[in-house]
mmCIF file of C-alpha atoms in Angstrom:
data_model
loop_
_atom_site.group_PDB
_atom_site.id
_atom_site.type_symbol
_atom_site.label_atom_id
_atom_site.label_comp_id
_atom_site.label_asym_id
_atom_site.label_seq_id
_atom_site.Cartn_x
_atom_site.Cartn_y
_atom_site.Cartn_z
ATOM 1 C CA ASN A 26 -38.993 29.059 33.988
ATOM 2 C CA ALA A 27 -36.088 26.665 34.634
ATOM 3 C CA GLY A 28 -33.847 27.597 31.671
ATOM 4 C CA VAL A 29 -30.804 25.293 31.447
ATOM 5 C CA THR A 30 -30.536 22.694 34.207
ATOM 6 C CA GLN A 31 -27.380 20.722 34.874
ATOM 7 C CA THR A 32 -27.033 17.775 37.208
ATOM 8 C CA PRO A 33 -25.183 16.955 39.344
ATOM 9 C CA LYS A 34 -23.657 20.163 40.720
ATOM 10 C CA PHE A 35 -20.679 18.348 42.224
ATOM 11 C CA GLN A 36 -19.146 14.951 41.515
ATOM 12 C CA VAL A 37 -16.036 13.072 42.575
ATOM 13 C CA LEU A 38 -14.921 10.139 40.439
ATOM 14 C CA LYS A 39 -12.120 7.655 40.623
ATOM 15 C CA THR A 40 -9.809 7.274 37.646
ATOM 16 C CA GLY A 41 -11.338 4.889 35.127
ATOM 17 C CA GLN A 42 -14.948 5.345 36.220
ATOM 18 C CA SER A 43 -17.572 6.466 33.764
ATOM 19 C CA MET A 44 -20.441 8.855 34.286
ATOM 20 C CA THR A 45 -22.945 11.071 32.504
ATOM 21 C CA LEU A 46 -23.423 14.775 33.094
ATOM 22 C CA GLN A 47 -27.006 15.740 32.422
ATOM 23 C CA CYS A 48 -28.186 18.909 30.679
ATOM 24 C CA ALA A 49 -31.794 19.835 29.970
ATOM 25 C CA GLN A 50 -33.372 23.009 28.629
ATOM 26 C CA ASP A 51 -37.030 23.967 28.506
ATOM 27 C CA MET A 52 -36.789 26.838 26.022
ATOM 28 C CA ASN A 53 -37.139 24.754 22.833
ATOM 29 C CA HIS A 54 -33.630 25.790 21.755
ATOM 30 C CA GLU A 55 -32.125 24.007 18.787
ATOM 31 C CA TYR A 56 -28.505 24.757 19.591
ATOM 32 C CA MET A 57 -26.772 23.196 22.624
ATOM 33 C CA SER A 58 -23.147 22.900 23.624
ATOM 34 C CA TRP A 59 -20.784 21.704 26.351
ATOM 35 C CA TYR A 60 -17.778 23.660 27.601
ATOM 36 C CA ARG A 61 -15.161 23.006 30.208
ATOM 37 C CA GLN A 62 -13.680 25.817 32.271
ATOM 38 C CA ASP A 63 -10.146 25.541 33.603
ATOM 39 C CA PRO A 64 -8.048 28.184 35.376
ATOM 40 C CA GLY A 65 -6.218 30.387 32.882
ATOM 41 C CA MET A 66 -7.830 28.600 29.931
ATOM 42 C CA GLY A 67 -11.226 30.229 29.718
ATOM 43 C CA LEU A 68 -14.043 28.128 28.268
ATOM 44 C CA ARG A 69 -13.188 25.463 25.745
ATOM 45 C CA LEU A 70 -15.804 23.783 23.594
ATOM 46 C CA ILE A 71 -16.117 20.017 23.970
ATOM 47 C CA HIS A 72 -19.094 19.090 21.745
ATOM 48 C CA TYR A 73 -22.087 20.858 20.299
ATOM 49 C CA SER A 74 -25.376 20.129 18.575
ATOM 50 C CA VAL A 75 -27.413 22.171 16.108
ATOM 51 C CA GLY A 76 -30.520 20.027 16.532
ATOM 52 C CA ALA A 77 -31.848 16.623 17.535
ATOM 53 C CA GLY A 78 -29.795 13.858 15.956
ATOM 54 C CA ILE A 79 -26.911 16.174 14.997
ATOM 55 C CA THR A 80 -23.703 16.536 17.004
ATOM 56 C CA ASP A 81 -20.207 17.737 16.229
ATOM 57 C CA GLN A 82 -16.852 17.964 17.938
ATOM 58 C CA GLY A 83 -15.428 21.100 19.439
ATOM 59 C CA GLU A 84 -11.908 22.022 20.464
ATOM 60 C CA VAL A 85 -11.357 19.326 23.132
ATOM 61 C CA PRO A 86 -13.600 16.311 22.390
ATOM 62 C CA ASN A 87 -11.285 13.441 23.371
ATOM 63 C CA GLY A 88 -12.577 11.321 26.238
ATOM 64 C CA TYR A 89 -16.154 12.581 25.897
ATOM 65 C CA ASN A 90 -19.233 11.385 24.030
ATOM 66 C CA VAL A 91 -22.537 13.126 23.397
ATOM 67 C CA SER A 92 -25.887 12.329 21.832
ATOM 68 C CA ARG A 93 -28.983 14.409 21.088
ATOM 69 C CA SER A 94 -32.049 12.220 20.914
ATOM 70 C CA THR A 95 -34.445 15.019 21.916
ATOM 71 C CA THR A 96 -34.435 18.797 21.589
ATOM 72 C CA GLU A 97 -34.485 19.185 25.374
ATOM 73 C CA ASP A 98 -31.597 16.963 26.484
ATOM 74 C CA PHE A 99 -27.893 16.918 25.691
ATOM 75 C CA PRO A 100 -25.982 14.557 28.048
ATOM 76 C CA LEU A 101 -22.186 14.449 28.186
ATOM 77 C CA ARG A 102 -20.581 11.074 28.861
ATOM 78 C CA LEU A 103 -17.129 10.531 30.301
ATOM 79 C CA LEU A 104 -16.065 7.114 29.102
ATOM 80 C CA SER A 105 -13.111 6.476 31.431
ATOM 81 C CA ALA A 106 -12.421 9.406 33.734
ATOM 82 C CA ALA A 107 -8.886 10.782 34.004
ATOM 83 C CA PRO A 108 -7.439 13.384 36.409
ATOM 84 C CA SER A 109 -7.019 15.717 33.383
ATOM 85 C CA GLN A 110 -10.807 15.865 33.180
ATOM 86 C CA THR A 111 -11.038 17.574 36.555
ATOM 87 C CA SER A 112 -12.811 20.796 35.629
ATOM 88 C CA VAL A 113 -16.028 22.778 35.788
ATOM 89 C CA TYR A 114 -18.412 21.819 32.996
ATOM 90 C CA PHE A 115 -21.020 24.157 31.554
ATOM 91 C CA CYS A 116 -23.894 23.383 29.253
ATOM 92 C CA ALA A 117 -25.361 26.171 27.110
ATOM 93 C CA SER A 118 -28.268 26.547 24.724
ATOM 94 C CA SER A 119 -29.556 29.150 22.291
ATOM 95 C CA TYR A 120 -32.523 29.482 19.961
ATOM 96 C CA LEU A 121 -30.484 30.468 16.951
ATOM 97 C CA LEU A 122 -26.759 30.691 16.472
ATOM 98 C CA ASP A 123 -26.724 34.478 16.640
ATOM 99 C CA THR A 124 -28.930 34.824 19.690
ATOM 100 C CA GLU A 125 -28.052 34.872 23.364
ATOM 101 C CA ALA A 126 -26.604 31.678 24.818
ATOM 102 C CA PHE A 127 -28.050 30.618 28.184
ATOM 103 C CA PHE A 128 -25.778 28.737 30.532
ATOM 104 C CA GLY A 129 -26.442 26.221 33.261
ATOM 105 C CA GLN A 130 -25.004 26.610 36.753
ATOM 106 C CA GLY A 131 -22.162 24.222 36.034
ATOM 107 C CA THR A 132 -20.954 20.832 37.287
ATOM 108 C CA ARG A 133 -17.740 20.745 39.287
ATOM 109 C CA LEU A 134 -16.043 17.411 38.578
ATOM 110 C CA THR A 135 -13.017 16.075 40.419
ATOM 111 C CA VAL A 136 -11.254 12.930 39.233
ATOM 112 C CA VAL A 137 -8.927 11.340 41.780
ATOM 113 C CA GLY B 6 -9.654 29.813 12.836
ATOM 114 C CA ASN B 7 -11.607 32.203 14.996
ATOM 115 C CA SER B 8 -9.995 33.373 18.210
ATOM 116 C CA VAL B 9 -10.378 35.961 20.955
ATOM 117 C CA THR B 10 -7.634 37.592 22.994
ATOM 118 C CA GLN B 11 -8.474 39.581 26.104
ATOM 119 C CA MET B 12 -6.327 41.285 28.668
ATOM 120 C CA GLU B 13 -4.912 39.194 31.471
ATOM 121 C CA GLY B 14 -6.235 39.720 34.930
ATOM 122 C CA PRO B 15 -6.812 40.061 37.693
ATOM 123 C CA VAL B 16 -7.881 43.683 37.637
ATOM 124 C CA THR B 17 -8.412 45.418 40.975
ATOM 125 C CA LEU B 18 -10.152 48.792 41.077
ATOM 126 C CA SER B 19 -11.558 51.078 43.693
ATOM 127 C CA GLU B 20 -15.278 51.795 43.666
ATOM 128 C CA GLU B 21 -16.260 54.516 41.144
ATOM 129 C CA ALA B 22 -13.101 54.006 39.080
ATOM 130 C CA PHE B 23 -13.189 53.742 35.272
ATOM 131 C CA LEU B 24 -12.959 50.257 33.811
ATOM 132 C CA THR B 25 -11.552 49.103 30.495
ATOM 133 C CA ILE B 26 -11.056 45.456 29.586
ATOM 134 C CA ASN B 27 -9.421 45.020 26.197
ATOM 135 C CA CYS B 28 -10.601 42.421 23.708
ATOM 136 C CA THR B 29 -9.348 41.782 20.188
ATOM 137 C CA TYR B 30 -10.424 39.072 17.800
ATOM 138 C CA THR B 31 -9.411 37.140 14.714
ATOM 139 C CA ALA B 32 -12.166 35.910 12.424
ATOM 140 C CA THR B 33 -13.096 35.595 8.797
ATOM 141 C CA GLY B 34 -16.098 37.478 7.573
ATOM 142 C CA TYR B 35 -18.302 39.414 9.967
ATOM 143 C CA PRO B 36 -18.597 37.786 13.377
ATOM 144 C CA SER B 37 -21.017 38.697 16.152
ATOM 145 C CA LEU B 38 -19.288 39.834 19.342
ATOM 146 C CA PHE B 39 -20.354 39.324 22.949
ATOM 147 C CA TRP B 40 -19.376 40.063 26.512
ATOM 148 C CA TYR B 41 -20.466 37.520 29.121
ATOM 149 C CA VAL B 42 -20.151 37.891 32.894
ATOM 150 C CA GLN B 43 -19.728 35.153 35.487
ATOM 151 C CA TYR B 44 -20.518 35.990 39.106
ATOM 152 C CA PRO B 45 -19.009 33.760 41.800
ATOM 153 C CA GLY B 46 -20.489 30.265 41.814
ATOM 154 C CA GLU B 47 -22.720 30.898 38.819
ATOM 155 C CA GLY B 48 -22.847 30.178 35.115
ATOM 156 C CA LEU B 49 -22.172 32.773 32.468
ATOM 157 C CA GLN B 50 -24.784 35.314 31.477
ATOM 158 C CA LEU B 51 -24.891 37.656 28.549
ATOM 159 C CA LEU B 52 -23.858 41.220 29.388
ATOM 160 C CA LEU B 53 -24.028 42.838 25.956
ATOM 161 C CA LYS B 54 -23.550 42.104 22.286
ATOM 162 C CA ALA B 55 -22.959 43.706 18.869
ATOM 163 C CA THR B 56 -23.641 42.057 15.560
ATOM 164 C CA LYS B 57 -22.134 44.441 13.000
ATOM 165 C CA ALA B 58 -19.348 46.956 12.647
ATOM 166 C CA ASP B 59 -19.763 50.232 14.599
ATOM 167 C CA ASP B 60 -22.608 48.790 16.679
ATOM 168 C CA LYS B 61 -22.443 49.690 20.370
ATOM 169 C CA GLY B 62 -23.730 47.184 22.881
ATOM 170 C CA SER B 63 -24.705 48.460 26.315
ATOM 171 C CA ASN B 64 -26.201 47.120 29.531
ATOM 172 C CA LYS B 65 -26.007 47.950 33.259
ATOM 173 C CA GLY B 66 -23.672 50.890 32.547
ATOM 174 C CA PHE B 67 -21.254 48.755 30.539
ATOM 175 C CA GLU B 68 -20.529 49.557 26.887
ATOM 176 C CA ALA B 69 -18.527 48.048 24.036
ATOM 177 C CA THR B 70 -18.198 49.154 20.409
ATOM 178 C CA TYR B 71 -17.566 46.762 17.527
ATOM 179 C CA ARG B 72 -14.493 48.180 15.746
ATOM 180 C CA LYS B 73 -13.792 46.263 12.566
ATOM 181 C CA GLU B 74 -10.804 48.407 11.600
ATOM 182 C CA THR B 75 -8.971 47.466 14.803
ATOM 183 C CA THR B 76 -10.737 44.075 15.282
ATOM 184 C CA SER B 77 -11.584 45.098 18.826
ATOM 185 C CA PHE B 78 -14.526 45.040 21.230
ATOM 186 C CA HIS B 79 -13.258 46.666 24.435
ATOM 187 C CA LEU B 80 -15.518 46.675 27.494
ATOM 188 C CA GLU B 81 -15.887 49.957 29.417
ATOM 189 C CA LYS B 82 -17.738 51.261 32.422
ATOM 190 C CA GLY B 83 -17.484 54.769 33.750
ATOM 191 C CA SER B 84 -17.927 54.032 37.448
ATOM 192 C CA VAL B 85 -17.613 50.488 38.788
ATOM 193 C CA GLN B 86 -19.338 49.172 41.884
ATOM 194 C CA VAL B 87 -18.411 46.408 44.315
ATOM 195 C CA SER B 88 -21.256 44.373 42.808
ATOM 196 C CA ASP B 89 -19.440 44.381 39.437
ATOM 197 C CA SER B 90 -16.796 42.047 40.849
ATOM 198 C CA ALA B 91 -16.889 39.026 38.536
ATOM 199 C CA VAL B 92 -15.100 37.328 35.664
ATOM 200 C CA TYR B 93 -15.720 38.882 32.251
ATOM 201 C CA PHE B 94 -15.453 36.914 29.014
ATOM 202 C CA CYS B 95 -15.222 38.295 25.513
ATOM 203 C CA ALA B 96 -16.633 35.943 22.864
ATOM 204 C CA LEU B 97 -17.356 35.774 19.188
ATOM 205 C CA ARG B 98 -19.580 33.755 16.928
ATOM 206 C CA GLY B 99 -18.399 33.521 13.347
ATOM 207 C CA ALA B 100 -20.391 33.169 10.163
ATOM 208 C CA GLY B 101 -22.266 29.953 9.479
ATOM 209 C CA ASN B 102 -22.920 27.172 11.945
ATOM 210 C CA THR B 103 -20.022 27.990 14.251
ATOM 211 C CA PRO B 104 -20.131 27.839 18.043
ATOM 212 C CA LEU B 105 -19.141 30.597 20.443
ATOM 213 C CA VAL B 106 -15.405 31.068 20.933
ATOM 214 C CA PHE B 107 -14.368 32.575 24.267
ATOM 215 C CA GLY B 108 -11.399 34.509 25.518
ATOM 216 C CA LYS B 109 -9.670 33.331 28.695
ATOM 217 C CA GLY B 110 -11.613 35.686 30.932
ATOM 218 C CA THR B 111 -10.596 38.665 33.064
ATOM 219 C CA ARG B 112 -11.271 38.656 36.791
ATOM 220 C CA LEU B 113 -12.355 42.035 38.139
ATOM 221 C CA SER B 114 -12.313 42.858 41.821
ATOM 222 C CA VAL B 115 -13.794 46.156 42.979
ATOM 223 C CA ILE B 116 -12.965 47.292 46.490
ATOM 224 C CA ALA B 117 -14.926 49.815 48.541
#
């Protein structure tokens, strides 16, 4: 039972590079979301999706794109990486909005 | 909008001490309230939850009561252990299709 799987676990990018953070869940959850975690800031919502084909912006969406072509996958794209995007990124999923959210192990991203 | 405020850390306690981590919230309607825990190097996992006023969530010796009159959901444990050392996040999910909103987290260190 894999749960929520994020890849990669660690990544270093140069300013201006693009990349995709992968997130997959095998629990048939409709609801998925991306957060970033920064010291003293807690978790801030980047984007979320309430089902395949439906996405919406969270608190800090600038510089990130998402898509939800399948129920299982919810990739996060950094279009042109900036040092301000250095952070730990977490993907989460839940069956319904009021049920427990399951988190991946996180991706630690450094932009130099 | 919805928001969560929790006490600043870090909190350092001796083993078997009593723990309280304060959490207050602002939300319209009747939100669901959660405590998540993050152990070092891991993603967040649900500790306990309460979905209506006066509900008490409990798990692993931790408790929190949903107090609508004081808009609070304080986390308590009667006797902490070294293994409880982690970061604790208070969170809420408002009415409708709204994502989880997190507090900034409180780091707890328990020393033997």
